[in-house]
Coordinates of N, CA and C in Angstrom, one line a residue:
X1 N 107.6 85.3 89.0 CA 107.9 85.9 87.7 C 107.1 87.1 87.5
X2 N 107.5 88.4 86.5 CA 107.1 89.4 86.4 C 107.0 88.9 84.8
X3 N 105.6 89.0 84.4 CA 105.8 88.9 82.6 C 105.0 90.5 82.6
X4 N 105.1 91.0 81.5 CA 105.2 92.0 80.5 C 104.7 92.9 79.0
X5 N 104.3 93.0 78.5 CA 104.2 93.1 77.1 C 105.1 93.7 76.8
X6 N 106.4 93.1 76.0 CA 107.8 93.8 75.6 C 107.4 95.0 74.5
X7 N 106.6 94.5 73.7 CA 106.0 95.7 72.6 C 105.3 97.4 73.4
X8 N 104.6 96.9 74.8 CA 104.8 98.9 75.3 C 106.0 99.1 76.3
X9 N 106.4 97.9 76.9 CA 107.2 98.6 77.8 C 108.8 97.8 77.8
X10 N 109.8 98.4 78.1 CA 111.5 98.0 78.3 C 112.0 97.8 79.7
X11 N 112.5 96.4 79.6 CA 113.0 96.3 81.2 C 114.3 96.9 81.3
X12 N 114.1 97.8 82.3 CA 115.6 98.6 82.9 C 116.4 97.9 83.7
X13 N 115.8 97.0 84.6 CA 116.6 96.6 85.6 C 115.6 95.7 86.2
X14 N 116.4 94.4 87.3 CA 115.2 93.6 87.5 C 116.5 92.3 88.6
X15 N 115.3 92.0 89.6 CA 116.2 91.2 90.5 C 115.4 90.6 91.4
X16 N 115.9 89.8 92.2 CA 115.2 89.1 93.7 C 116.0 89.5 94.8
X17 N 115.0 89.1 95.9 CA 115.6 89.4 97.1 C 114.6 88.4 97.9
X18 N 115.6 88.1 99.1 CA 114.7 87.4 99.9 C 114.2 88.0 101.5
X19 N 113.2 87.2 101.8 CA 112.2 87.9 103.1 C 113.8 87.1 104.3
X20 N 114.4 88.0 104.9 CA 115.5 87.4 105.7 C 116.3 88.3 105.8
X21 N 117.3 88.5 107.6 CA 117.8 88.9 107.9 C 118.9 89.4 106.9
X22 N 119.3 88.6 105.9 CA 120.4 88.7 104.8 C 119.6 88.7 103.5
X23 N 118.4 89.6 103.3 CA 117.6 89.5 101.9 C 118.4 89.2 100.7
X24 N 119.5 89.5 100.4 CA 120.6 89.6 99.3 C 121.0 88.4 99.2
X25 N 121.3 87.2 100.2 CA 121.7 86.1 99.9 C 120.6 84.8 99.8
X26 N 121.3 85.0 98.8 CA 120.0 83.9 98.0 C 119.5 82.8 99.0
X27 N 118.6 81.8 99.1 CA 118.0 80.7 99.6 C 117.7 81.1 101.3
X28 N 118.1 82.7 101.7 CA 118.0 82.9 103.0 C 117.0 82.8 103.5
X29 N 116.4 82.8 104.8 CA 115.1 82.6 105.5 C 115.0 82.9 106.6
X30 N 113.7 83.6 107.6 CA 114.0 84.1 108.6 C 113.3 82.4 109.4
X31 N 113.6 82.3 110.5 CA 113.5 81.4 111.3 C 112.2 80.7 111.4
X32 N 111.7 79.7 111.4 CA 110.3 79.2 111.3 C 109.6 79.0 110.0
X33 N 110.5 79.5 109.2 CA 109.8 79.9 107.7 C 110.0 78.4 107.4
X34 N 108.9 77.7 106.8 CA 109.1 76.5 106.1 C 110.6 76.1 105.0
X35 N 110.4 77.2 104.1 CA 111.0 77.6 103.4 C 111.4 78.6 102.6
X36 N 113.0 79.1 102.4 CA 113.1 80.7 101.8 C 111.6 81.0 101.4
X37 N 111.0 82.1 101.2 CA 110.6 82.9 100.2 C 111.4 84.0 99.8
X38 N 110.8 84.8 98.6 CA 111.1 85.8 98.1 C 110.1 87.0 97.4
X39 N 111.0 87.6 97.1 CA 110.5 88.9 96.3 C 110.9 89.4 95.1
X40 N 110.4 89.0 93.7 CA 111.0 89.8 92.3 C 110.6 90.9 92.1
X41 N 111.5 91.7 91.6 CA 110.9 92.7 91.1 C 111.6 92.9 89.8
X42 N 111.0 94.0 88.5 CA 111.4 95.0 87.7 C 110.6 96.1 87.4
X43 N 112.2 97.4 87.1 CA 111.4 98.3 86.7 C 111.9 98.3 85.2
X44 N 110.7 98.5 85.0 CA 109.8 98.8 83.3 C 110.0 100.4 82.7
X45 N 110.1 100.5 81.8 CA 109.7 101.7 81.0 C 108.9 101.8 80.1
X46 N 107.6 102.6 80.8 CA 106.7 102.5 79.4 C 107.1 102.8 78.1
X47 N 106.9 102.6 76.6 CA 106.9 103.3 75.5 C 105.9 104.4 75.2
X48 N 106.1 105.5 75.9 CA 104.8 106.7 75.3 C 105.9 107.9 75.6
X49 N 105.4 109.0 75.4 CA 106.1 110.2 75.2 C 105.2 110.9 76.6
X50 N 106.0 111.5 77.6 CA 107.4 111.4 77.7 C 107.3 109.6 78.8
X51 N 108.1 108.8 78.3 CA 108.3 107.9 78.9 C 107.6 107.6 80.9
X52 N 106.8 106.5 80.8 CA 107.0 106.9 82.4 C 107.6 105.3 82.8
X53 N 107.8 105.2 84.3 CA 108.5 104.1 85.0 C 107.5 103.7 85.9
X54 N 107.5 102.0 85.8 CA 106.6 101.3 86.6 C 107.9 100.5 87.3
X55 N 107.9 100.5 88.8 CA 108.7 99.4 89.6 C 107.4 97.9 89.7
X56 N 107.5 96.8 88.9 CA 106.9 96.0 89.7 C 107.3 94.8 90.7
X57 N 106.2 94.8 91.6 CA 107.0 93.7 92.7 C 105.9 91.9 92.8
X58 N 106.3 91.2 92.9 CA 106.0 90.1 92.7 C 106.1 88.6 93.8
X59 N 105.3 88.3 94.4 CA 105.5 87.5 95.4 C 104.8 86.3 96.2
X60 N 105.6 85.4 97.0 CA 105.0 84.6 97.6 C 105.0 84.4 98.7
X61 N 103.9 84.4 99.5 CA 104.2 84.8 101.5 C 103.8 83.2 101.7
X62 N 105.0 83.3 103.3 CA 104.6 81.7 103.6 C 103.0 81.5 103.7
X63 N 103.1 79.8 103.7 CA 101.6 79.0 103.5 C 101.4 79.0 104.6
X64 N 101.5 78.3 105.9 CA 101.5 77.5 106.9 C 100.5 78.3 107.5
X65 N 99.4 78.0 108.4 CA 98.3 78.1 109.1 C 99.0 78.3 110.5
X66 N 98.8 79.3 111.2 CA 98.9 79.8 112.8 C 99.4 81.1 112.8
X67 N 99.5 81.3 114.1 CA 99.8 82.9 114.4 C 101.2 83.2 114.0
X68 N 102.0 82.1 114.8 CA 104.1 82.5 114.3 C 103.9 82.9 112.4
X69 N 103.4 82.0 111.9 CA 102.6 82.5 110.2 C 102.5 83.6 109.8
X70 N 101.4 83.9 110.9 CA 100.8 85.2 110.6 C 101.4 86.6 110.5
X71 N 102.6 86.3 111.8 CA 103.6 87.2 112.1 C 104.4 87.0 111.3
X72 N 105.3 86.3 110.7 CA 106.1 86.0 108.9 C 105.5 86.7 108.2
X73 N 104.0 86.6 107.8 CA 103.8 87.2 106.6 C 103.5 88.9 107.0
X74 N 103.6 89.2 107.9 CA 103.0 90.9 108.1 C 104.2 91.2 108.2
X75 N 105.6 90.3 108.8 CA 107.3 90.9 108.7 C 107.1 91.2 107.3
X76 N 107.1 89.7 106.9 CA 107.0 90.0 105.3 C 107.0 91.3 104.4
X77 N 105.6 91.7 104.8 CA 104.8 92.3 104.6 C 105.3 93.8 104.8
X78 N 106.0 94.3 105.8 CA 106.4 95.4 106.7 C 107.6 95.6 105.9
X79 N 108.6 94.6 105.2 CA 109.6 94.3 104.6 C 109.3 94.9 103.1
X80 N 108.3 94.6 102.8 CA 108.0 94.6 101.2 C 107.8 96.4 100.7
X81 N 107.0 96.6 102.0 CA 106.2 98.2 102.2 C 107.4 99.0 102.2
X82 N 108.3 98.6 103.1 CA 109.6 99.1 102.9 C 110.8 99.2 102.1
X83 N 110.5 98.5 101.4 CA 111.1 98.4 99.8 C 110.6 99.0 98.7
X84 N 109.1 99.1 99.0 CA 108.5 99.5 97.6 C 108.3 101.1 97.8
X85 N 108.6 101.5 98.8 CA 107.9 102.8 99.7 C 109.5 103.8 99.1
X86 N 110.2 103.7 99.2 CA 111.5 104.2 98.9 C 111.6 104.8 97.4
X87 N 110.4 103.9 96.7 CA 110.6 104.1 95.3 C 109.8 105.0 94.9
X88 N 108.5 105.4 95.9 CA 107.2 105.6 95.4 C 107.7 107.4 95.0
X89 N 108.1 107.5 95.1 CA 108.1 109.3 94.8 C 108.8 109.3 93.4
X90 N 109.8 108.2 92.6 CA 109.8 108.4 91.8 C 109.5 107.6 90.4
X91 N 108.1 106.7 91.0 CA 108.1 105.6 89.9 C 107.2 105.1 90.4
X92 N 106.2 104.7 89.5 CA 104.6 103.8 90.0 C 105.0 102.7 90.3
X93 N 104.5 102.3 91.3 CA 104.9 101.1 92.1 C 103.3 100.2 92.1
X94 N 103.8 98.8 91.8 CA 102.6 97.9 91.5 C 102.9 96.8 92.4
X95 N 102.3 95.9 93.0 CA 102.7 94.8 93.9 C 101.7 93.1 93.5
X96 N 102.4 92.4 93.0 CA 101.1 91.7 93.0 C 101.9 90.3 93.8
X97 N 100.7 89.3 94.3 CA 101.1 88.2 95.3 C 100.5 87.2 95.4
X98 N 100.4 86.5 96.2 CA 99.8 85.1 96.1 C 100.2 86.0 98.2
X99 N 99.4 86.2 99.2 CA 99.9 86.5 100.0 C 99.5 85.4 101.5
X100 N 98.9 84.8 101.4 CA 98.3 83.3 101.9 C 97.4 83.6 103.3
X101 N 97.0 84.7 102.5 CA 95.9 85.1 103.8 C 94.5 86.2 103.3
X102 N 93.4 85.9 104.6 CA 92.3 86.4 104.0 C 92.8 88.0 104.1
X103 N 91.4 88.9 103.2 CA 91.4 90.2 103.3 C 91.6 90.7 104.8
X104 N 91.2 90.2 105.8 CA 91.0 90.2 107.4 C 92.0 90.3 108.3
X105 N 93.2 89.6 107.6 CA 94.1 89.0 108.3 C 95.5 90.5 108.3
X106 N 95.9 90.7 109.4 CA 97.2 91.4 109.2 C 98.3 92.0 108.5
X107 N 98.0 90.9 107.7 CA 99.2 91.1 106.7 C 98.7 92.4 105.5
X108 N 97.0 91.9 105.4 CA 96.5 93.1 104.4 C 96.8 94.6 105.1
X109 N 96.7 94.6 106.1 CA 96.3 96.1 107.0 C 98.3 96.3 106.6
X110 N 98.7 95.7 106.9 CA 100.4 96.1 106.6 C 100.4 96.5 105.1
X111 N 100.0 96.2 104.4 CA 100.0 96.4 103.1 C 99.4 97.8 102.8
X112 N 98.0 97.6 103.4 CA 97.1 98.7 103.1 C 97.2 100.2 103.4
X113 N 98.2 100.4 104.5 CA 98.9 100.9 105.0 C 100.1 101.9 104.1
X114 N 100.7 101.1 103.1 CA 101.1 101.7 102.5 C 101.1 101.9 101.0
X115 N 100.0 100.8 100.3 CA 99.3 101.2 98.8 C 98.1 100.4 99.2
X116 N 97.3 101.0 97.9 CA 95.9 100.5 97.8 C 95.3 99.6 96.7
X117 N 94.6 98.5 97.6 CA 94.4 97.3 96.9 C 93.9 97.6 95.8
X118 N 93.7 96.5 95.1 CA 93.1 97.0 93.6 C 91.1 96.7 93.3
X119 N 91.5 95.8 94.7 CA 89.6 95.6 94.6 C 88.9 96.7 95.7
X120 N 89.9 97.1 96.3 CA 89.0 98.4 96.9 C 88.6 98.2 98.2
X121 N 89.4 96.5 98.7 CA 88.4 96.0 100.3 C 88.0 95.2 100.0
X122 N 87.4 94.8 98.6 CA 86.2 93.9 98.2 C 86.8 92.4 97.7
X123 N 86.4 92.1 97.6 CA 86.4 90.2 97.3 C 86.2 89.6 96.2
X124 N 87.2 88.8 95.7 CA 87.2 88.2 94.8 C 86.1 87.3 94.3
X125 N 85.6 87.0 93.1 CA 84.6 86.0 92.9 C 85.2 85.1 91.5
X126 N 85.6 84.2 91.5 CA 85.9 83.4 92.2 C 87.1 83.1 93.2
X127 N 86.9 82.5 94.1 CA 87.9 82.5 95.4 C 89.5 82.3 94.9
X128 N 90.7 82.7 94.9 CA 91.9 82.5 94.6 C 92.3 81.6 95.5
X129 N 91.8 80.4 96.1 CA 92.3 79.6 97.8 C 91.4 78.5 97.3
X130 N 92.3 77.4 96.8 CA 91.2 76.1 96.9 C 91.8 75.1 97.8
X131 N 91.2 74.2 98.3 CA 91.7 72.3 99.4 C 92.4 71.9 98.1
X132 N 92.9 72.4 97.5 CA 93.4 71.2 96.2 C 93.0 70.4 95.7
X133 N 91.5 70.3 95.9 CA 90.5 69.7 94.9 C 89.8 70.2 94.0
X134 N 89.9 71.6 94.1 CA 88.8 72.8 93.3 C 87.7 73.4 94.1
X135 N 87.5 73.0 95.5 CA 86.2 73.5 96.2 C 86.7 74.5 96.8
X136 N 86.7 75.8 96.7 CA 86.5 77.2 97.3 C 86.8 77.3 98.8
X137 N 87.4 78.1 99.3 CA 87.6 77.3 100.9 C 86.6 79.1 101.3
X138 N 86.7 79.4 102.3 CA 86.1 80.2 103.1 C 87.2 81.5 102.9
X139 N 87.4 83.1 103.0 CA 87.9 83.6 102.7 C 89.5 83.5 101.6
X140 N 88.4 83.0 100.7 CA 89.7 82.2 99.8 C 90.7 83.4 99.0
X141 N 89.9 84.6 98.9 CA 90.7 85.3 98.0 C 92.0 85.9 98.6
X142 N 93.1 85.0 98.6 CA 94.3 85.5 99.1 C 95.3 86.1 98.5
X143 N 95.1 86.1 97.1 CA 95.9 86.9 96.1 C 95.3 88.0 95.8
X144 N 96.4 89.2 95.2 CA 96.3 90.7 95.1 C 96.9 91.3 94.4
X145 N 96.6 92.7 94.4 CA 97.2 93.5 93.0 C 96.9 94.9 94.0
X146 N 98.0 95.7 94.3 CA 98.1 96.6 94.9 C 98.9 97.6 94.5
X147 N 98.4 98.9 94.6 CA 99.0 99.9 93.7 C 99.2 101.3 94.4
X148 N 100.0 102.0 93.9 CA 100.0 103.5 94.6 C 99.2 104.7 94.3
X149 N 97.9 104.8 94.8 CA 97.2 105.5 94.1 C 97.3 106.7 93.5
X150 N 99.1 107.5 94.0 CA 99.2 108.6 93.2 C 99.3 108.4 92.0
X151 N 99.7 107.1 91.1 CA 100.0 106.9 90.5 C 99.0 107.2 89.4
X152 N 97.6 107.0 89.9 CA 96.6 107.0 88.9 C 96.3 108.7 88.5
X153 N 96.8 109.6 89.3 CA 97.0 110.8 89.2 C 97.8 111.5 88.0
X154 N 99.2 110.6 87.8 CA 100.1 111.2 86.8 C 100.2 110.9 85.7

């Protein structure tokens, strides 16, 4: 889900798509994947003079521990870059995720690649990754907020 504050900005337009050879058809999934994931997005219109446009993107990369994993979430990943990359010349583009991996791991360098995280490289305090008991696991911060830095220019 993409929430909002409807009082500065207006949803223009707004949809899902999935990580799969057929992204358009709903509950699709590429092979190995536990199960579908996806990708929301909307683009927004701020309220200020002269108006500007945020596309945001919204997501959840498979869970599962191993390398076939690893390589899902950087397709993912490669998938998303290329979706959001098409827009970037005419609209700030924002990405945020639950992406099920440390800062270390592949899938960031795919990302990083083509916007810039919002911590800069740096680490979360407190860990976003717990055992499901509340105790912090070891590069737990697997969620993010990534942005296109020209954005902060215009």
């Amino acid at each position: 889900a993409i929430m909002f504050r409807r009082s500065r900005f207006t949803l223009l337009e707004s949809g899902d798509w999935w990580f799969s050879d057929k992204p358009t058809k709903k509950g699709s999934r590429w092979d190995k994947m536990m199960r579908p994931r996806l990708c929301t997005w909307a683009l927004l219109e701020e309220r200020c003079s002269p108006p500007r446009h945020i596309l945001a993107f919204n997501t959840h990369l498979e869970h599962q521990c191993g390398m076939e994993y690893d390589v899902l979430r950087t397709r993912a990943a490669r998938m998303l870059c290329q979706r959001a990359t098409a827009w970037k010349q005419s609209v700030a583009v924002v990405i945020t995720g639950d992406f099920n991996a440390p800062r270390s791991a592949a899938v960031w360098e795919e990302l990083g690649a083509c916007f810039t995280d919002a911590l800069g490289g740096g680490t979360m305090v407190p860990a976003t990754c717990h055992d499901g008991h509340g105790a912090d696991m070891a590069d737990g911060d697997i969620d993010g907020v990534l942005y296109d830095a020209a954005w902060l220019t215009s």
